[in-house]
């Protein structure tokens, strides 16, 4: 972590090119602009976000043109399009001594992008989706940010990274120093083993177990999926101790004696195998090859999830709960 105060001053005279205008890109651009920084958005002229960025008050240009006039270039496009974007629009146009910034270290860490030697390369990763990054900024708070320096050509890479994080509102909360390796590998592991892969599979297997035992699918849905939000909110507010404080003693006892039966040492061993695949580059190679092949396995696996009975049951039940639409995430996935 860092206790050094961070301000936007090191970027006060800089032009920042935000490349990409999805959930994170739009939040970054708006927060930086509202922090008093000079922002241009780089987009394809025929892309769907071009007009939206103009309506939001930004100067907009093709990525190569935006990069050419920028002192800091923030790459906020999906991981798999970044190598080609770097090769065609960034590498030939970024000024010597400029800063190249990523919000995820994937491509640099795994060698998909090899930055020019005459630029600074840094990372600023807010620990929240774009909608939250924007919302917290608007109410005067901020989302904690990780920051890292991969290449410091000018001697100013770290102060520029921290200034960018301050512009996002991250310095209002917490800035945590890391490196590209740690950020990339822990982020991929968290998504795969716990937050997305682990949680969704746990929910699906719990649903199947109850339905196969003869219980109503609607009740199974509520017990293993709908009520999960209540538990996660307590985790978010105060960790495991907060969750235990607000559940019954019966639920606590069940937690203590049954949790380790479901997630045991064998599960942890498989988690370690997942982490090894991330660390040695196996996952990155497989994902890159999958993307280049046109995503056949990705599409098949995604459709299987969408076709699962829990989705049909959930859709019908959520239609009876109109209040959920008021709390649904504002951002669509990239």
mmCIF file of C-alpha atoms in Angstrom, residues 40-165:
data_model
loop_
_atom_site.group_PDB
_atom_site.id
_atom_site.type_symbol
_atom_site.label_atom_id
_atom_site.label_comp_id
_atom_site.label_asym_id
_atom_site.label_seq_id
_atom_site.Cartn_x
_atom_site.Cartn_y
_atom_site.Cartn_z
ATOM 1 C CA UNK A 40 -9.406 12.927 -25.801
ATOM 2 C CA UNK A 41 -11.178 9.650 -26.608
ATOM 3 C CA UNK A 42 -9.787 7.344 -29.291
ATOM 4 C CA UNK A 43 -12.410 5.303 -31.180
ATOM 5 C CA UNK A 44 -13.147 3.860 -34.591
ATOM 6 C CA UNK A 45 -15.048 6.447 -36.615
ATOM 7 C CA UNK A 46 -17.835 3.976 -37.450
ATOM 8 C CA UNK A 47 -17.939 2.472 -33.953
ATOM 9 C CA UNK A 48 -21.056 2.561 -31.766
ATOM 10 C CA UNK A 49 -19.470 4.742 -29.070
ATOM 11 C CA UNK A 50 -18.233 7.594 -31.248
ATOM 12 C CA UNK A 51 -21.387 9.698 -30.985
ATOM 13 C CA UNK A 52 -21.855 8.841 -27.316
ATOM 14 C CA UNK A 53 -18.404 10.196 -26.469
ATOM 15 C CA UNK A 54 -19.140 13.389 -28.383
ATOM 16 C CA UNK A 55 -22.442 13.788 -26.520
ATOM 17 C CA UNK A 56 -20.510 13.385 -23.263
ATOM 18 C CA UNK A 57 -18.416 16.410 -24.221
ATOM 19 C CA UNK A 58 -15.187 14.833 -25.442
ATOM 20 C CA UNK A 59 -12.954 15.496 -28.372
ATOM 21 C CA UNK A 60 -12.952 12.223 -30.311
ATOM 22 C CA UNK A 61 -10.472 10.940 -32.878
ATOM 23 C CA UNK A 62 -9.349 7.709 -34.499
ATOM 24 C CA UNK A 63 -7.028 5.815 -32.103
ATOM 25 C CA UNK A 64 -3.835 6.571 -34.064
ATOM 26 C CA UNK A 65 -4.590 10.306 -34.121
ATOM 27 C CA UNK A 66 -5.556 10.388 -30.444
ATOM 28 C CA UNK A 67 -2.346 8.576 -29.506
ATOM 29 C CA UNK A 68 -0.149 10.906 -31.571
ATOM 30 C CA UNK A 69 -1.123 13.996 -29.587
ATOM 31 C CA UNK A 70 -1.231 12.377 -26.152
ATOM 32 C CA UNK A 71 1.206 12.483 -23.261
ATOM 33 C CA UNK A 72 -0.526 9.523 -21.619
ATOM 34 C CA UNK A 73 -2.371 6.773 -23.477
ATOM 35 C CA UNK A 74 -4.821 4.659 -21.441
ATOM 36 C CA UNK A 75 -5.637 1.355 -23.151
ATOM 37 C CA UNK A 76 -9.147 0.388 -22.051
ATOM 38 C CA UNK A 77 -10.258 -1.976 -24.804
ATOM 39 C CA UNK A 78 -10.877 -5.735 -24.289
ATOM 40 C CA UNK A 79 -7.718 -7.769 -23.695
ATOM 41 C CA UNK A 80 -7.840 -9.729 -26.927
ATOM 42 C CA UNK A 81 -7.946 -6.697 -29.228
ATOM 43 C CA UNK A 82 -5.113 -4.872 -27.501
ATOM 44 C CA UNK A 83 -2.122 -6.507 -29.254
ATOM 45 C CA UNK A 84 -3.375 -5.518 -32.709
ATOM 46 C CA UNK A 85 -4.350 -2.078 -31.428
ATOM 47 C CA UNK A 86 -0.857 -1.589 -30.029
ATOM 48 C CA UNK A 87 0.825 -2.768 -33.235
ATOM 49 C CA UNK A 88 -1.227 -0.629 -35.613
ATOM 50 C CA UNK A 89 -2.250 2.486 -33.683
ATOM 51 C CA UNK A 90 -0.057 2.906 -30.615
ATOM 52 C CA UNK A 91 3.481 1.717 -31.320
ATOM 53 C CA UNK A 92 3.951 3.811 -34.499
ATOM 54 C CA UNK A 93 2.390 6.951 -33.003
ATOM 55 C CA UNK A 94 3.054 7.266 -29.279
ATOM 56 C CA UNK A 95 5.555 10.009 -28.468
ATOM 57 C CA UNK A 96 8.938 9.181 -26.891
ATOM 58 C CA UNK A 97 8.677 9.828 -23.159
ATOM 59 C CA UNK A 98 4.896 9.409 -23.133
ATOM 60 C CA UNK A 99 3.147 7.048 -20.726
ATOM 61 C CA UNK A 100 1.316 3.902 -21.818
ATOM 62 C CA UNK A 101 -1.229 2.849 -19.200
ATOM 63 C CA UNK A 102 -3.182 -0.392 -18.834
ATOM 64 C CA UNK A 103 -6.011 -1.304 -16.455
ATOM 65 C CA UNK A 104 -5.038 -4.992 -16.558
ATOM 66 C CA UNK A 105 -1.552 -6.381 -17.028
ATOM 67 C CA UNK A 106 -2.517 -9.431 -19.134
ATOM 68 C CA UNK A 107 -0.941 -8.551 -22.471
ATOM 69 C CA UNK A 108 2.259 -7.037 -21.124
ATOM 70 C CA UNK A 109 2.817 -9.758 -18.543
ATOM 71 C CA UNK A 110 2.264 -12.595 -21.009
ATOM 72 C CA UNK A 111 4.299 -10.960 -23.765
ATOM 73 C CA UNK A 112 1.448 -10.277 -26.170
ATOM 74 C CA UNK A 113 2.532 -6.624 -26.133
ATOM 75 C CA UNK A 114 6.212 -5.669 -25.983
ATOM 76 C CA UNK A 115 6.256 -1.902 -25.324
ATOM 77 C CA UNK A 116 8.745 0.378 -26.996
ATOM 78 C CA UNK A 117 11.788 1.079 -24.845
ATOM 79 C CA UNK A 118 11.420 4.879 -24.973
ATOM 80 C CA UNK A 119 8.083 5.143 -23.137
ATOM 81 C CA UNK A 120 6.847 4.680 -19.581
ATOM 82 C CA UNK A 121 4.530 1.707 -19.021
ATOM 83 C CA UNK A 122 2.246 1.661 -15.995
ATOM 84 C CA UNK A 123 -0.903 0.037 -14.649
ATOM 85 C CA UNK A 124 -3.872 1.533 -12.805
ATOM 86 C CA UNK A 125 -6.610 -0.969 -11.988
ATOM 87 C CA UNK A 126 -9.707 0.204 -10.091
ATOM 88 C CA UNK A 127 -11.121 -2.637 -7.993
ATOM 89 C CA UNK A 128 -14.656 -2.313 -9.283
ATOM 90 C CA UNK A 129 -16.699 -2.172 -12.496
ATOM 91 C CA UNK A 130 -16.916 1.043 -14.487
ATOM 92 C CA UNK A 131 -20.376 1.931 -13.236
ATOM 93 C CA UNK A 132 -19.139 1.792 -9.638
ATOM 94 C CA UNK A 133 -15.987 3.785 -10.474
ATOM 95 C CA UNK A 134 -18.180 6.531 -11.895
ATOM 96 C CA UNK A 135 -20.872 6.428 -9.218
ATOM 97 C CA UNK A 136 -18.443 6.585 -6.303
ATOM 98 C CA UNK A 137 -16.628 9.502 -7.925
ATOM 99 C CA UNK A 138 -19.858 11.432 -8.443
ATOM 100 C CA UNK A 139 -20.801 11.206 -4.765
ATOM 101 C CA UNK A 140 -17.361 12.350 -3.632
ATOM 102 C CA UNK A 141 -15.797 8.998 -2.860
ATOM 103 C CA UNK A 142 -13.585 6.648 -4.834
ATOM 104 C CA UNK A 143 -12.863 3.016 -5.624
ATOM 105 C CA UNK A 144 -9.500 1.640 -4.412
ATOM 106 C CA UNK A 145 -6.936 1.286 -7.195
ATOM 107 C CA UNK A 146 -3.947 -0.948 -7.759
ATOM 108 C CA UNK A 147 -1.001 0.740 -9.454
ATOM 109 C CA UNK A 148 2.242 -0.582 -10.878
ATOM 110 C CA UNK A 149 5.231 0.476 -12.945
ATOM 111 C CA UNK A 150 6.542 -1.888 -15.623
ATOM 112 C CA UNK A 151 8.916 0.472 -17.402
ATOM 113 C CA UNK A 152 10.192 3.831 -16.153
ATOM 114 C CA UNK A 153 12.038 5.629 -18.927
ATOM 115 C CA UNK A 154 11.470 9.193 -17.759
ATOM 116 C CA UNK A 155 11.789 8.783 -14.009
ATOM 117 C CA UNK A 156 8.203 10.021 -13.648
ATOM 118 C CA UNK A 157 6.241 6.829 -14.321
ATOM 119 C CA UNK A 158 5.052 6.253 -10.756
ATOM 120 C CA UNK A 159 3.911 9.814 -10.140
ATOM 121 C CA UNK A 160 1.976 9.775 -13.414
ATOM 122 C CA UNK A 161 0.303 6.481 -12.512
ATOM 123 C CA UNK A 162 -0.705 7.804 -9.103
ATOM 124 C CA UNK A 163 -1.917 11.053 -10.647
ATOM 125 C CA UNK A 164 -4.110 9.088 -13.045
ATOM 126 C CA UNK A 165 -5.492 7.060 -10.119
#
